[in-house]
């Protein structure tokens, strides 16, 4: 984020906060506010006016992480900027390149278009969480290395998460199916043929 | 991204009441958050500026998240993810165009996130709408003008345009819903209402910022696609700049009821070429009752684009749209059902 953006966000946040306090007192909130806060979980974020941090728990790679975040924070920024999990990459930040792909409940999604607060209670898997307990590589990681399925490597974590999901979804039955299923992951280095080869290899060991 | 308050709703009633309580300006200051693939993107770009989001994903455990198929037809909740409908075996088999239009849209990641209700409401990809450094956009900034009219118009619409807006409707699934005579159910402050899906979207005319007839606080609950001969013999064809993960330059959804080579009934909806999911009623009228030969297909394709108006860079869409429609009709005709 550019510094000028930060400043405009801050000043806007301030005026919004004032506005919200005034409006809240005019009884617009209670209808839903009560109902939502009456729920046991997830954490009640309904009173999260403007940019005040909201505390909640994210389950990432089978570990619970307690966070306090501005509700605007995307899952991608939560991982990278707040939890130090920088394996997930920010490419376009607009849902067009796939570099930020992670798994939520086993399904691949774009973390740049996912609000962190919206995935509390769900199980998130990032590139840091796919290896074995003793540091063994996931078969898909091994296959990417063996087939030279990357050059600069920036898109690779997203490619690998997407490729694992591709196999698990049953979309890796042919080269054409793999290409179609992987079309949401852009590789500017053009390693596509090697990525297809890596998926073809890994799908055999993943089934085993 | 501008600050907003974040709520979640456990019931449709909660969602609707909160939205109504908070709806302020003409564009509404509250938005429902479903898959987020349009909304979060446009909030980052500062195109959409809600003051409050209501996360309706918790409603997925109710009828909002269900697919049901019965003798009468196919019922899909608004919070069903695109991927789940696209790959549902019974939808693939009995409502082929529904599955095709969803499979050919976006990427697997986006289909895993995006919902059916959100999909039909996705906003245009017009670059002048998406880039707030252009002041002129009647959709984003009503009354400011339209930078696309004399701008780079290659992606823009040729049907349903006005002198206020030529932005193309970007989706695929909506065209299929029109071609299969689908209904949409909406819940609002006054209860439920059901309408023909073809009446959901509004052409820009003099108010491009109003895109649908959905009222403040209203939520799409579900879509119903009747099990008809049109649905069984249906095709969605999409033509684009690259083979996958791209918006349509031209698309056609066709539902065909054939009896010994004669068209008993037909529905046609076009995408990529129009400001709204476009029902080509005149082309349907040309085909209805006729022998489905090449001449009839030509005539239908001509009529479908007879009112087309091109700008500097999108004239190619008229011929491309005709050919796309012809091919879709031909594919539907030979479909083995």
Short mmCIF file of C-alpha atoms in Angstrom, two decimals:
data_model
loop_
_atom_site.label_atom_id
_atom_site.label_comp_id
_atom_site.label_asym_id
_atom_site.label_seq_id
_atom_site.Cartn_x
_atom_site.Cartn_y
_atom_site.Cartn_z
CA UNK A 1 0.00 0.00 0.00
CA UNK A 2 1.31 3.43 -0.87
CA UNK A 3 1.87 5.83 1.99
CA UNK A 4 -0.67 8.29 0.57
CA UNK A 5 -3.27 5.49 0.60
CA UNK A 6 -2.48 4.73 4.22
CA UNK A 7 -3.00 8.31 5.17
CA UNK A 8 -6.27 8.65 3.32
CA UNK A 9 -7.44 5.38 4.90
CA UNK A 10 -6.59 6.74 8.33
CA UNK A 11 -8.30 10.06 7.91
CA UNK A 12 -11.31 8.39 6.36
CA UNK A 13 -11.38 5.88 9.19
CA UNK A 14 -11.53 8.68 11.65
CA UNK A 15 -14.50 10.43 10.10
CA UNK A 16 -16.25 7.10 9.60
CA UNK A 17 -15.81 6.27 13.26
CA UNK A 18 -17.54 9.46 14.27
CA UNK A 19 -20.34 8.80 11.82
CA UNK A 20 -20.85 5.28 13.09
CA UNK A 21 -21.00 6.34 16.71
CA UNK A 22 -23.71 8.83 15.90
CA UNK A 23 -25.68 6.36 13.82
CA UNK A 24 -25.35 3.56 16.32
CA UNK A 25 -27.05 5.65 18.95
CA UNK A 26 -30.03 6.11 16.65
CA UNK A 27 -30.97 2.47 17.16
CA UNK A 28 -30.02 1.18 13.74
CA UNK A 29 -27.81 -1.54 15.15
CA UNK A 30 -29.85 -3.51 17.66
CA UNK A 31 -31.94 -5.62 15.27
CA UNK A 32 -29.00 -7.71 14.16
CA UNK A 33 -26.47 -6.70 16.76
CA UNK A 34 -28.23 -8.65 19.48
CA UNK A 35 -28.85 -11.67 17.35
CA UNK A 36 -25.27 -11.97 16.18
CA UNK A 37 -23.66 -11.32 19.51
CA UNK A 38 -25.92 -13.93 21.08
CA UNK A 39 -24.16 -16.62 19.09
CA UNK A 40 -21.44 -18.53 20.93
CA UNK A 41 -19.03 -18.64 18.00
CA UNK A 42 -17.56 -17.28 15.84
CA UNK A 43 -16.37 -14.19 17.62
CA UNK A 44 -18.76 -11.30 17.46
CA UNK A 45 -17.39 -8.82 15.01
CA UNK A 46 -20.62 -6.91 14.59
CA UNK A 47 -19.46 -4.03 16.73
CA UNK A 48 -16.26 -3.68 14.72
CA UNK A 49 -16.73 -0.07 13.74
CA UNK A 50 -14.27 1.11 11.09
CA UNK A 51 -10.68 0.04 11.54
CA UNK A 52 -10.63 -0.97 15.19
CA UNK A 53 -8.94 -4.36 15.43
CA UNK A 54 -11.17 -7.35 15.98
CA UNK A 55 -9.89 -10.41 17.83
CA UNK A 56 -10.58 -13.84 16.45
CA UNK A 57 -8.95 -17.20 15.85
CA UNK A 58 -7.69 -18.58 12.57
CA UNK A 59 -6.86 -22.25 12.15
CA UNK A 60 -3.87 -22.45 9.85
CA UNK A 61 -1.98 -25.64 9.12
CA UNK A 62 -3.71 -27.34 12.06
CA UNK A 63 -2.61 -24.67 14.51
CA UNK A 64 -4.84 -22.10 16.18
CA UNK A 65 -3.66 -18.52 15.74
CA UNK A 66 -5.20 -15.76 17.81
CA UNK A 67 -5.20 -12.55 15.80
CA UNK A 68 -6.45 -9.00 16.22
CA UNK A 69 -7.06 -7.49 12.82
CA UNK A 70 -8.77 -4.64 11.05
CA UNK A 71 -11.80 -6.30 9.40
CA UNK A 72 -10.51 -5.10 6.04
CA UNK A 73 -7.57 -7.48 6.30
CA UNK A 74 -7.58 -10.16 3.64
CA UNK A 75 -6.53 -13.69 4.47
CA UNK A 76 -3.47 -13.08 2.29
CA UNK A 77 -2.36 -10.06 4.29
CA UNK A 78 -3.16 -11.82 7.58
CA UNK A 79 -0.87 -14.69 6.60
CA UNK A 80 1.97 -12.59 5.26
CA UNK A 81 1.92 -9.42 7.35
CA UNK A 82 0.55 -10.60 10.67
CA UNK A 83 1.49 -14.27 11.03
CA UNK A 84 4.83 -14.35 9.24
CA UNK A 85 3.63 -17.03 6.82
CA UNK A 86 5.20 -15.46 3.74
CA UNK A 87 5.12 -18.60 1.61
CA UNK A 88 1.78 -17.47 0.19
CA UNK A 89 2.54 -14.85 -2.44
CA UNK A 90 0.86 -11.61 -3.43
CA UNK A 91 0.79 -11.30 -7.20
CA UNK A 92 -1.99 -9.16 -8.66
CA UNK A 93 -4.00 -8.82 -5.42
CA UNK A 94 -7.12 -8.71 -7.65
CA UNK A 95 -8.03 -12.36 -8.05
CA UNK A 96 -6.52 -12.70 -11.49
CA UNK A 97 -3.20 -14.54 -11.08
CA UNK A 98 -3.61 -17.36 -8.52
CA UNK A 99 -0.31 -16.70 -6.69
CA UNK A 100 -2.19 -16.35 -3.40
CA UNK A 101 -4.00 -19.71 -3.67
CA UNK A 102 -4.52 -21.51 -0.35
CA UNK A 103 -6.86 -24.29 0.73
CA UNK A 104 -9.86 -23.57 2.94
CA UNK A 105 -11.43 -26.81 4.20
CA UNK A 106 -9.44 -28.55 1.47
CA UNK A 107 -10.80 -26.40 -1.36
CA UNK A 108 -8.54 -24.01 -3.23
CA UNK A 109 -9.48 -20.35 -2.95
CA UNK A 110 -7.88 -16.97 -3.55
CA UNK A 111 -6.67 -15.55 -0.26
CA UNK A 112 -6.45 -12.04 -1.74
CA UNK A 113 -10.24 -11.92 -2.19
CA UNK A 114 -11.04 -13.59 1.13
CA UNK A 115 -11.55 -11.50 4.25
CA UNK A 116 -9.67 -13.10 7.14
CA UNK A 117 -12.65 -12.50 9.43
CA UNK A 118 -14.86 -14.53 7.11
CA UNK A 119 -12.85 -17.76 7.47
CA UNK A 120 -12.75 -18.10 11.24
CA UNK A 121 -13.87 -21.57 12.14
CA UNK A 122 -12.51 -22.97 8.89
CA UNK A 123 -9.35 -24.98 8.33
CA UNK A 124 -6.74 -23.16 6.24
CA UNK A 125 -3.77 -24.85 4.57
CA UNK A 126 -0.83 -22.92 3.16
CA UNK A 127 2.40 -24.01 1.48
CA UNK A 128 4.02 -24.12 4.93
CA UNK A 129 1.56 -26.81 6.00
CA UNK A 130 1.75 -29.44 3.27
CA UNK A 131 5.09 -31.13 4.09
CA UNK A 132 5.63 -33.99 6.52
CA UNK A 133 6.29 -33.50 10.22
CA UNK A 134 10.00 -34.14 9.80
CA UNK A 135 10.44 -31.78 6.88
CA UNK A 136 9.70 -34.27 4.09
CA UNK A 137 8.44 -32.58 0.96
CA UNK A 138 4.90 -33.17 -0.24
CA UNK A 139 4.89 -35.37 -3.37
CA UNK A 140 3.74 -32.34 -5.37
CA UNK A 141 6.68 -30.25 -4.12
CA UNK A 142 9.07 -33.09 -4.99
CA UNK A 143 7.54 -33.41 -8.45
CA UNK A 144 7.88 -29.66 -9.10
CA UNK A 145 11.60 -29.92 -8.29
CA UNK A 146 12.14 -33.03 -10.39
CA UNK A 147 10.36 -31.56 -13.41
CA UNK A 148 11.85 -28.09 -13.11
CA UNK A 149 8.28 -26.77 -12.92
CA UNK A 150 9.29 -23.21 -12.09
CA UNK A 151 11.84 -20.61 -12.97
CA UNK A 152 11.58 -17.52 -10.78
CA UNK A 153 9.39 -19.42 -8.30
CA UNK A 154 7.06 -16.59 -7.36
CA UNK A 155 3.88 -18.31 -8.54
CA UNK A 156 5.04 -21.72 -7.27
CA UNK A 157 3.39 -21.90 -3.83
CA UNK A 158 0.06 -21.04 -5.43
CA UNK A 159 0.70 -23.50 -8.27
CA UNK A 160 1.49 -26.28 -5.81
CA UNK A 161 -1.57 -25.70 -3.61
CA UNK A 162 -3.70 -25.49 -6.75
CA UNK A 163 -2.09 -28.66 -8.15
CA UNK A 164 -2.74 -30.62 -4.96
CA UNK A 165 -6.39 -29.58 -5.10
CA UNK A 166 -6.51 -30.40 -8.82
CA UNK A 167 -5.48 -33.99 -8.07
CA UNK A 168 -7.79 -34.31 -5.06
CA UNK A 169 -10.75 -32.98 -7.07
CA UNK A 170 -10.17 -35.62 -9.74
CA UNK A 171 -9.30 -33.02 -12.38
CA UNK A 172 -5.90 -34.48 -13.29
CA UNK A 173 -7.06 -37.34 -15.51
CA UNK A 174 -5.47 -35.91 -18.69
CA UNK A 175 -3.06 -33.19 -19.77
CA UNK A 176 -5.97 -31.16 -21.13
CA UNK A 177 -7.89 -31.50 -17.89
CA UNK A 178 -4.87 -30.43 -15.86
CA UNK A 179 -4.33 -27.36 -18.05
CA UNK A 180 -7.98 -26.36 -17.75
CA UNK A 181 -8.05 -26.98 -14.02
CA UNK A 182 -4.81 -25.04 -13.48
CA UNK A 183 -5.81 -22.09 -15.69
CA UNK A 184 -6.33 -19.87 -12.67
CA UNK A 185 -2.61 -19.95 -11.88
CA UNK A 186 -0.59 -17.71 -14.14
CA UNK A 187 3.16 -18.36 -14.63
CA UNK A 188 4.99 -15.47 -16.28
CA UNK A 189 8.07 -17.65 -16.77
CA UNK A 190 5.96 -20.02 -18.87
CA UNK A 191 6.75 -23.24 -17.01
CA UNK A 192 3.36 -24.67 -17.97
CA UNK A 193 4.52 -27.89 -19.73
CA UNK A 194 6.72 -28.74 -16.74
CA UNK A 195 3.90 -28.02 -14.32
CA UNK A 196 1.65 -30.44 -16.22
CA UNK A 197 4.42 -33.06 -16.06
CA UNK A 198 4.84 -32.51 -12.33
CA UNK A 199 1.10 -32.91 -11.69
CA UNK A 200 1.09 -36.10 -13.75
CA UNK A 201 3.90 -37.53 -11.63
CA UNK A 202 2.56 -36.40 -8.26
CA UNK A 203 -0.95 -37.69 -8.89
CA UNK A 204 0.42 -41.26 -8.91
CA UNK A 205 2.21 -40.95 -5.56
CA UNK A 206 -0.67 -38.97 -4.02
CA UNK A 207 -3.03 -41.85 -4.81
CA UNK A 208 -0.63 -44.40 -3.32
CA UNK B 1 -9.94 -0.17 1.08
CA UNK B 2 -12.27 2.09 3.02
CA UNK B 3 -13.33 1.13 6.51
CA UNK B 4 -16.59 -0.72 6.95
CA UNK B 5 -18.40 -2.55 9.69
CA UNK B 6 -18.65 -6.28 9.41
CA UNK B 7 -21.66 -8.31 10.46
CA UNK B 8 -22.70 -11.83 9.89
CA UNK B 9 -26.28 -13.01 9.66
CA UNK B 10 -27.49 -16.38 10.87
CA UNK B 11 -30.94 -16.13 9.30
CA UNK B 12 -32.32 -14.46 6.16
CA UNK B 13 -34.49 -12.29 8.35
CA UNK B 14 -31.50 -10.95 10.24
CA UNK B 15 -29.72 -10.21 6.98
CA UNK B 16 -32.68 -8.35 5.52
CA UNK B 17 -33.48 -6.35 8.65
CA UNK B 18 -29.92 -5.22 9.09
CA UNK B 19 -29.57 -4.27 5.47
CA UNK B 20 -32.74 -2.20 5.62
CA UNK B 21 -31.71 -0.49 8.84
CA UNK B 22 -28.42 0.54 7.29
CA UNK B 23 -29.31 1.27 3.72
CA UNK B 24 -28.57 4.90 3.10
CA UNK B 25 -27.75 6.34 -0.31
CA UNK B 26 -28.87 5.54 -3.81
CA UNK B 27 -26.36 2.75 -4.22
CA UNK B 28 -27.04 1.42 -0.76
CA UNK B 29 -24.40 1.57 1.89
CA UNK B 30 -24.84 -2.04 2.96
CA UNK B 31 -23.84 -5.01 0.88
CA UNK B 32 -24.27 -8.72 1.44
CA UNK B 33 -20.99 -10.61 1.33
CA UNK B 34 -21.18 -14.04 -0.27
CA UNK B 35 -18.17 -15.35 -2.23
CA UNK B 36 -16.61 -11.90 -2.33
CA UNK B 37 -14.97 -12.39 -5.71
CA UNK B 38 -16.62 -9.28 -7.14
CA UNK B 39 -17.23 -7.26 -4.00
CA UNK B 40 -13.82 -7.48 -2.31
CA UNK B 41 -12.09 -6.90 -5.64
CA UNK B 42 -14.12 -3.75 -6.33
CA UNK B 43 -13.74 -2.52 -2.75
CA UNK B 44 -9.97 -2.74 -3.10
CA UNK B 45 -10.23 -0.73 -6.31
CA UNK B 46 -12.44 1.81 -4.49
CA UNK B 47 -15.20 1.25 -7.03
CA UNK B 48 -17.61 -0.13 -4.43
CA UNK B 49 -17.68 1.66 -1.10
CA UNK B 50 -20.05 -0.10 1.28
CA UNK B 51 -20.16 1.19 4.82
CA UNK B 52 -21.28 -2.18 6.07
CA UNK B 53 -20.92 -5.78 4.96
CA UNK B 54 -23.24 -8.53 6.10
CA UNK B 55 -21.61 -11.93 5.69
CA UNK B 56 -24.43 -14.22 4.59
CA UNK B 57 -22.29 -17.34 4.23
CA UNK B 58 -23.68 -18.78 7.49
CA UNK B 59 -27.00 -19.13 5.60
CA UNK B 60 -25.37 -21.85 3.53
CA UNK B 61 -26.44 -24.48 6.02
CA UNK B 62 -30.07 -23.67 5.12
CA UNK B 63 -31.92 -23.89 1.83
CA UNK B 64 -29.63 -21.16 0.51
CA UNK B 65 -26.88 -23.75 0.16
CA UNK B 66 -28.83 -26.67 -1.32
CA UNK B 67 -29.28 -28.22 -4.74
CA UNK B 68 -32.43 -30.27 -5.26
CA UNK B 69 -33.63 -32.04 -8.38
CA UNK B 70 -37.16 -33.37 -8.71
CA UNK B 71 -39.66 -34.16 -11.42
CA UNK B 72 -40.51 -30.50 -11.77
CA UNK B 73 -36.99 -29.29 -12.27
CA UNK B 74 -33.78 -28.08 -10.71
CA UNK B 75 -33.71 -25.93 -7.61
CA UNK B 76 -30.44 -24.22 -6.67
CA UNK B 77 -29.90 -22.13 -3.55
CA UNK B 78 -28.29 -18.72 -4.04
CA UNK B 79 -25.29 -19.61 -1.87
CA UNK B 80 -24.42 -22.79 -3.76
CA UNK B 81 -20.84 -22.40 -4.97
CA UNK B 82 -20.41 -22.29 -8.73
CA UNK B 83 -18.11 -25.34 -8.62
CA UNK B 84 -20.67 -27.47 -6.79
CA UNK B 85 -23.39 -26.81 -9.35
CA UNK B 86 -20.99 -27.07 -12.31
CA UNK B 87 -19.96 -30.59 -11.35
CA UNK B 88 -23.22 -31.93 -9.95
CA UNK B 89 -23.74 -35.17 -11.94
CA UNK B 90 -27.49 -34.68 -12.38
CA UNK B 91 -27.05 -31.08 -13.53
CA UNK B 92 -24.36 -32.13 -16.00
CA UNK B 93 -26.70 -34.81 -17.36
CA UNK B 94 -30.12 -33.19 -17.35
CA UNK B 95 -29.33 -29.46 -17.55
CA UNK B 96 -26.17 -29.46 -19.70
CA UNK B 97 -26.09 -25.72 -20.43
CA UNK B 98 -26.27 -24.92 -16.72
CA UNK B 99 -23.16 -27.00 -16.07
CA UNK B 100 -21.35 -25.72 -19.16
CA UNK B 101 -21.92 -22.06 -18.43
CA UNK B 102 -20.55 -22.53 -14.91
CA UNK B 103 -17.61 -24.73 -15.93
CA UNK B 104 -16.51 -22.25 -18.59
CA UNK B 105 -16.56 -19.32 -16.17
CA UNK B 106 -13.58 -18.08 -14.17
CA UNK B 107 -11.05 -20.46 -12.59
CA UNK B 108 -11.50 -23.37 -10.20
CA UNK B 109 -10.44 -21.16 -7.29
CA UNK B 110 -13.05 -18.54 -8.14
CA UNK B 111 -15.73 -21.18 -8.81
CA UNK B 112 -14.98 -22.61 -5.36
CA UNK B 113 -15.64 -19.20 -3.80
CA UNK B 114 -18.27 -17.50 -5.92
CA UNK B 115 -21.94 -18.25 -5.35
CA UNK B 116 -24.75 -18.54 -7.89
CA UNK B 117 -26.56 -15.53 -6.47
CA UNK B 118 -23.42 -13.41 -6.58
CA UNK B 119 -22.57 -14.68 -10.03
CA UNK B 120 -25.70 -13.28 -11.65
CA UNK B 121 -25.05 -9.93 -9.94
CA UNK B 122 -21.38 -9.60 -10.89
CA UNK B 123 -20.41 -6.15 -12.09
CA UNK B 124 -19.13 -5.25 -15.53
CA UNK B 125 -15.45 -5.56 -16.47
CA UNK B 126 -15.57 -2.22 -18.31
CA UNK B 127 -12.09 -0.79 -17.65
CA UNK B 128 -13.51 2.70 -17.17
CA UNK B 129 -15.84 1.38 -14.48
CA UNK B 130 -13.05 -0.49 -12.71
CA UNK B 131 -10.52 2.35 -12.79
CA UNK B 132 -11.53 5.24 -10.54
CA UNK B 133 -8.92 7.52 -12.08
CA UNK B 134 -11.51 7.99 -14.85
CA UNK B 135 -14.04 10.40 -13.47
CA UNK B 136 -16.52 9.70 -16.25
CA UNK B 137 -18.55 6.59 -15.53
CA UNK B 138 -22.31 6.83 -15.26
CA UNK B 139 -22.47 3.46 -13.54
CA UNK B 140 -19.97 4.33 -10.83
CA UNK B 141 -20.50 8.05 -10.68
CA UNK B 142 -24.03 8.79 -11.96
CA UNK B 143 -24.29 11.75 -14.29
CA UNK B 144 -20.54 11.99 -14.92
CA UNK B 145 -20.58 10.73 -18.48
CA UNK B 146 -19.19 7.63 -20.16
CA UNK B 147 -15.49 7.41 -20.95
CA UNK B 148 -16.02 4.20 -22.92
CA UNK B 149 -18.14 5.79 -25.68
CA UNK B 150 -15.08 7.34 -27.27
CA UNK B 151 -12.52 5.23 -25.46
CA UNK B 152 -11.11 1.77 -26.11
CA UNK B 153 -14.33 -0.10 -26.69
CA UNK B 154 -13.19 -3.56 -27.80
CA UNK B 155 -14.81 -5.36 -24.86
CA UNK B 156 -18.01 -3.37 -24.85
CA UNK B 157 -21.59 -4.18 -25.73
CA UNK B 158 -23.34 -3.79 -29.08
CA UNK B 159 -26.85 -4.67 -27.86
CA UNK B 160 -28.91 -2.87 -25.23
CA UNK B 161 -26.58 0.12 -25.10
CA UNK B 162 -27.54 3.71 -24.46
CA UNK B 163 -25.83 7.04 -24.85
CA UNK B 164 -25.07 6.77 -21.12
CA UNK B 165 -23.42 3.34 -20.95
CA UNK B 166 -22.07 0.60 -23.21
CA UNK B 167 -20.61 -1.65 -20.49
CA UNK B 168 -20.94 -5.33 -21.25
CA UNK B 169 -22.58 -7.73 -18.81
CA UNK B 170 -19.71 -10.11 -18.01
CA UNK B 171 -21.39 -13.32 -16.84
CA UNK B 172 -22.28 -16.65 -18.46
CA UNK B 173 -24.67 -18.43 -16.08
CA UNK B 174 -27.39 -15.78 -16.35
CA UNK B 175 -27.73 -16.39 -20.08
CA UNK B 176 -28.37 -20.07 -19.42
CA UNK B 177 -31.01 -19.25 -16.84
CA UNK B 178 -32.80 -17.13 -19.43
CA UNK B 179 -32.53 -19.79 -22.14
CA UNK B 180 -34.04 -22.38 -19.78
CA UNK B 181 -36.98 -20.22 -18.60
CA UNK B 182 -35.65 -20.09 -15.05
CA UNK B 183 -37.41 -18.35 -12.17
CA UNK B 184 -35.72 -16.52 -9.34
CA UNK B 185 -36.98 -16.35 -5.76
CA UNK B 186 -36.14 -13.33 -3.65
CA UNK B 187 -36.72 -12.62 0.01
CA UNK B 188 -37.28 -9.07 1.16
CA UNK B 189 -38.97 -6.95 3.77
CA UNK B 190 -42.37 -7.81 2.27
CA UNK B 191 -41.74 -11.53 2.15
CA UNK B 192 -40.94 -13.77 -0.78
CA UNK B 193 -41.46 -12.97 -4.41
CA UNK B 194 -40.88 -15.05 -7.50
CA UNK B 195 -40.24 -13.67 -10.94
CA UNK B 196 -38.97 -14.76 -14.31
CA UNK B 197 -35.18 -14.57 -14.21
CA UNK B 198 -35.23 -12.83 -17.59
CA UNK B 199 -36.80 -9.80 -15.88
CA UNK B 200 -34.12 -9.44 -13.20
CA UNK B 201 -31.63 -7.25 -15.06
CA UNK B 202 -32.30 -3.73 -16.33
CA UNK B 203 -30.81 -2.17 -19.41
CA UNK B 204 -28.78 0.98 -18.70
CA UNK B 205 -30.94 3.51 -20.58
CA UNK B 206 -30.60 6.76 -18.63
CA UNK B 207 -29.77 5.07 -15.28
CA UNK B 208 -26.79 2.76 -15.79
CA UNK B 209 -26.14 2.62 -12.04
CA UNK B 210 -29.35 0.60 -11.58
CA UNK B 211 -28.56 -2.87 -12.88
CA UNK B 212 -31.39 -5.03 -11.56
CA UNK B 213 -34.90 -4.75 -10.17
CA UNK B 214 -33.71 -6.01 -6.77
CA UNK B 215 -34.87 -3.68 -4.01
CA UNK B 216 -32.85 -2.56 -0.97
CA UNK B 217 -32.68 -5.36 1.58
CA UNK B 218 -33.75 -8.01 -0.91
CA UNK B 219 -31.79 -11.25 -1.11
CA UNK B 220 -31.81 -13.84 -3.87
CA UNK B 221 -32.88 -17.09 -2.25
CA UNK B 222 -32.81 -19.55 -5.13
CA UNK B 223 -33.15 -20.30 -8.81
CA UNK B 224 -35.59 -22.75 -10.29
CA UNK B 225 -35.00 -24.29 -13.71
CA UNK B 226 -38.02 -26.24 -14.98
CA UNK B 227 -37.36 -29.70 -16.44
CA UNK B 228 -38.47 -29.09 -20.02
CA UNK B 229 -37.37 -30.27 -23.45
CA UNK B 230 -35.54 -26.91 -23.69
CA UNK B 231 -33.36 -27.83 -20.72
CA UNK B 232 -32.47 -31.30 -21.97
CA UNK B 233 -31.38 -30.04 -25.38
CA UNK B 234 -29.41 -27.03 -24.20
CA UNK B 235 -25.98 -25.68 -25.06
CA UNK B 236 -23.82 -22.88 -23.76
CA UNK B 237 -21.08 -21.77 -26.16
CA UNK B 238 -18.45 -19.22 -25.22
CA UNK B 239 -15.90 -17.52 -27.48
CA UNK B 240 -13.03 -15.61 -25.90
CA UNK B 241 -9.50 -14.35 -26.38
CA UNK B 242 -7.94 -17.37 -24.68
CA UNK B 243 -9.08 -20.93 -24.16
CA UNK B 244 -9.74 -20.74 -20.42
CA UNK B 245 -10.20 -18.31 -17.54
CA UNK B 246 -11.44 -15.40 -19.63
CA UNK B 247 -14.62 -13.43 -20.08
CA UNK B 248 -16.72 -13.93 -23.21
CA UNK B 249 -16.32 -11.82 -26.31
CA UNK B 250 -19.47 -13.55 -27.48
CA UNK B 251 -21.53 -16.33 -26.00
CA UNK B 252 -24.85 -17.99 -26.66
CA UNK B 253 -27.13 -20.12 -24.53
CA UNK B 254 -29.66 -22.07 -26.54
CA UNK B 255 -32.49 -24.29 -25.37
CA UNK B 256 -34.12 -26.21 -28.19
CA UNK B 257 -37.24 -28.34 -28.42
CA UNK B 258 -37.03 -30.21 -31.73
CA UNK B 259 -39.67 -32.44 -33.25
CA UNK B 260 -38.56 -34.27 -36.42
CA UNK B 261 -36.25 -31.44 -37.44
CA UNK B 262 -38.92 -28.79 -36.82
CA UNK B 263 -38.40 -26.27 -34.03
CA UNK B 264 -41.28 -26.71 -31.63
CA UNK B 265 -39.83 -24.15 -29.21
CA UNK B 266 -36.54 -22.35 -28.61
CA UNK B 267 -34.92 -19.91 -26.20
CA UNK B 268 -31.82 -17.89 -26.98
CA UNK B 269 -29.75 -15.69 -24.68
CA UNK B 270 -26.57 -13.90 -25.69
CA UNK B 271 -23.57 -12.85 -23.64
CA UNK B 272 -20.41 -10.81 -24.12
CA UNK B 273 -22.24 -8.61 -26.61
CA UNK B 274 -24.92 -6.93 -24.52
CA UNK B 275 -25.35 -4.68 -21.52
CA UNK B 276 -27.53 -7.28 -19.80
CA UNK B 277 -27.99 -11.05 -20.17
CA UNK B 278 -29.74 -10.66 -23.52
CA UNK B 279 -32.80 -12.57 -24.60
CA UNK B 280 -32.94 -12.74 -28.39
CA UNK B 281 -36.72 -12.99 -28.69
CA UNK B 282 -36.91 -12.03 -32.35
CA UNK B 283 -34.43 -14.72 -33.29
CA UNK B 284 -36.52 -17.22 -31.35
CA UNK B 285 -39.59 -16.13 -33.32
CA UNK B 286 -37.75 -16.68 -36.62
CA UNK B 287 -36.88 -20.25 -35.64
CA UNK B 288 -40.12 -21.28 -33.99
CA UNK B 289 -42.07 -23.60 -36.28
CA UNK B 290 -39.38 -23.67 -38.94
CA UNK B 291 -37.19 -26.45 -40.27
CA UNK B 292 -33.84 -26.09 -38.57
CA UNK B 293 -31.67 -25.79 -41.68
CA UNK B 294 -28.76 -23.48 -42.36
CA UNK B 295 -30.98 -20.80 -43.87
CA UNK B 296 -33.08 -20.67 -40.72
CA UNK B 297 -29.98 -20.45 -38.56
CA UNK B 298 -28.63 -17.62 -40.73
CA UNK B 299 -31.89 -15.75 -40.52
CA UNK B 300 -32.03 -16.11 -36.74
CA UNK B 301 -28.46 -14.92 -36.35
CA UNK B 302 -29.11 -11.89 -38.57
CA UNK B 303 -32.22 -10.91 -36.71
CA UNK B 304 -30.54 -11.36 -33.32
CA UNK B 305 -28.07 -8.59 -34.16
CA UNK B 306 -30.29 -6.41 -36.36
CA UNK B 307 -30.42 -3.73 -33.67
CA UNK B 308 -26.71 -3.88 -32.83
CA UNK B 309 -24.81 -0.64 -32.52
CA UNK B 310 -21.03 -0.73 -32.54
CA UNK B 311 -18.48 1.81 -31.36
CA UNK B 312 -14.99 2.22 -32.76
CA UNK B 313 -13.43 -1.07 -31.61
CA UNK B 314 -16.24 -3.56 -31.03
CA UNK B 315 -17.83 -3.90 -34.47
CA UNK B 316 -16.29 -7.37 -34.80
CA UNK B 317 -18.65 -8.59 -32.10
CA UNK B 318 -21.62 -8.38 -34.44
CA UNK B 319 -20.27 -10.96 -36.88
CA UNK B 320 -18.64 -12.96 -34.07
CA UNK B 321 -21.92 -12.97 -32.16
CA UNK B 322 -23.88 -14.17 -35.21
CA UNK B 323 -21.47 -17.02 -35.82
CA UNK B 324 -21.41 -17.95 -32.15
CA UNK B 325 -25.19 -18.15 -32.13
CA UNK B 326 -25.31 -20.20 -35.32
CA UNK B 327 -22.82 -22.68 -33.95
CA UNK B 328 -24.64 -22.95 -30.63
CA UNK B 329 -27.93 -23.67 -32.42
CA UNK B 330 -26.22 -26.29 -34.59
CA UNK B 331 -24.64 -27.93 -31.54
CA UNK B 332 -27.94 -28.01 -29.70
CA UNK B 333 -29.63 -29.58 -32.72
CA UNK B 334 -27.24 -32.55 -32.85
CA UNK B 335 -27.03 -33.06 -29.09
CA UNK B 336 -27.73 -36.68 -28.22
CA UNK B 337 -30.36 -36.73 -25.50
#
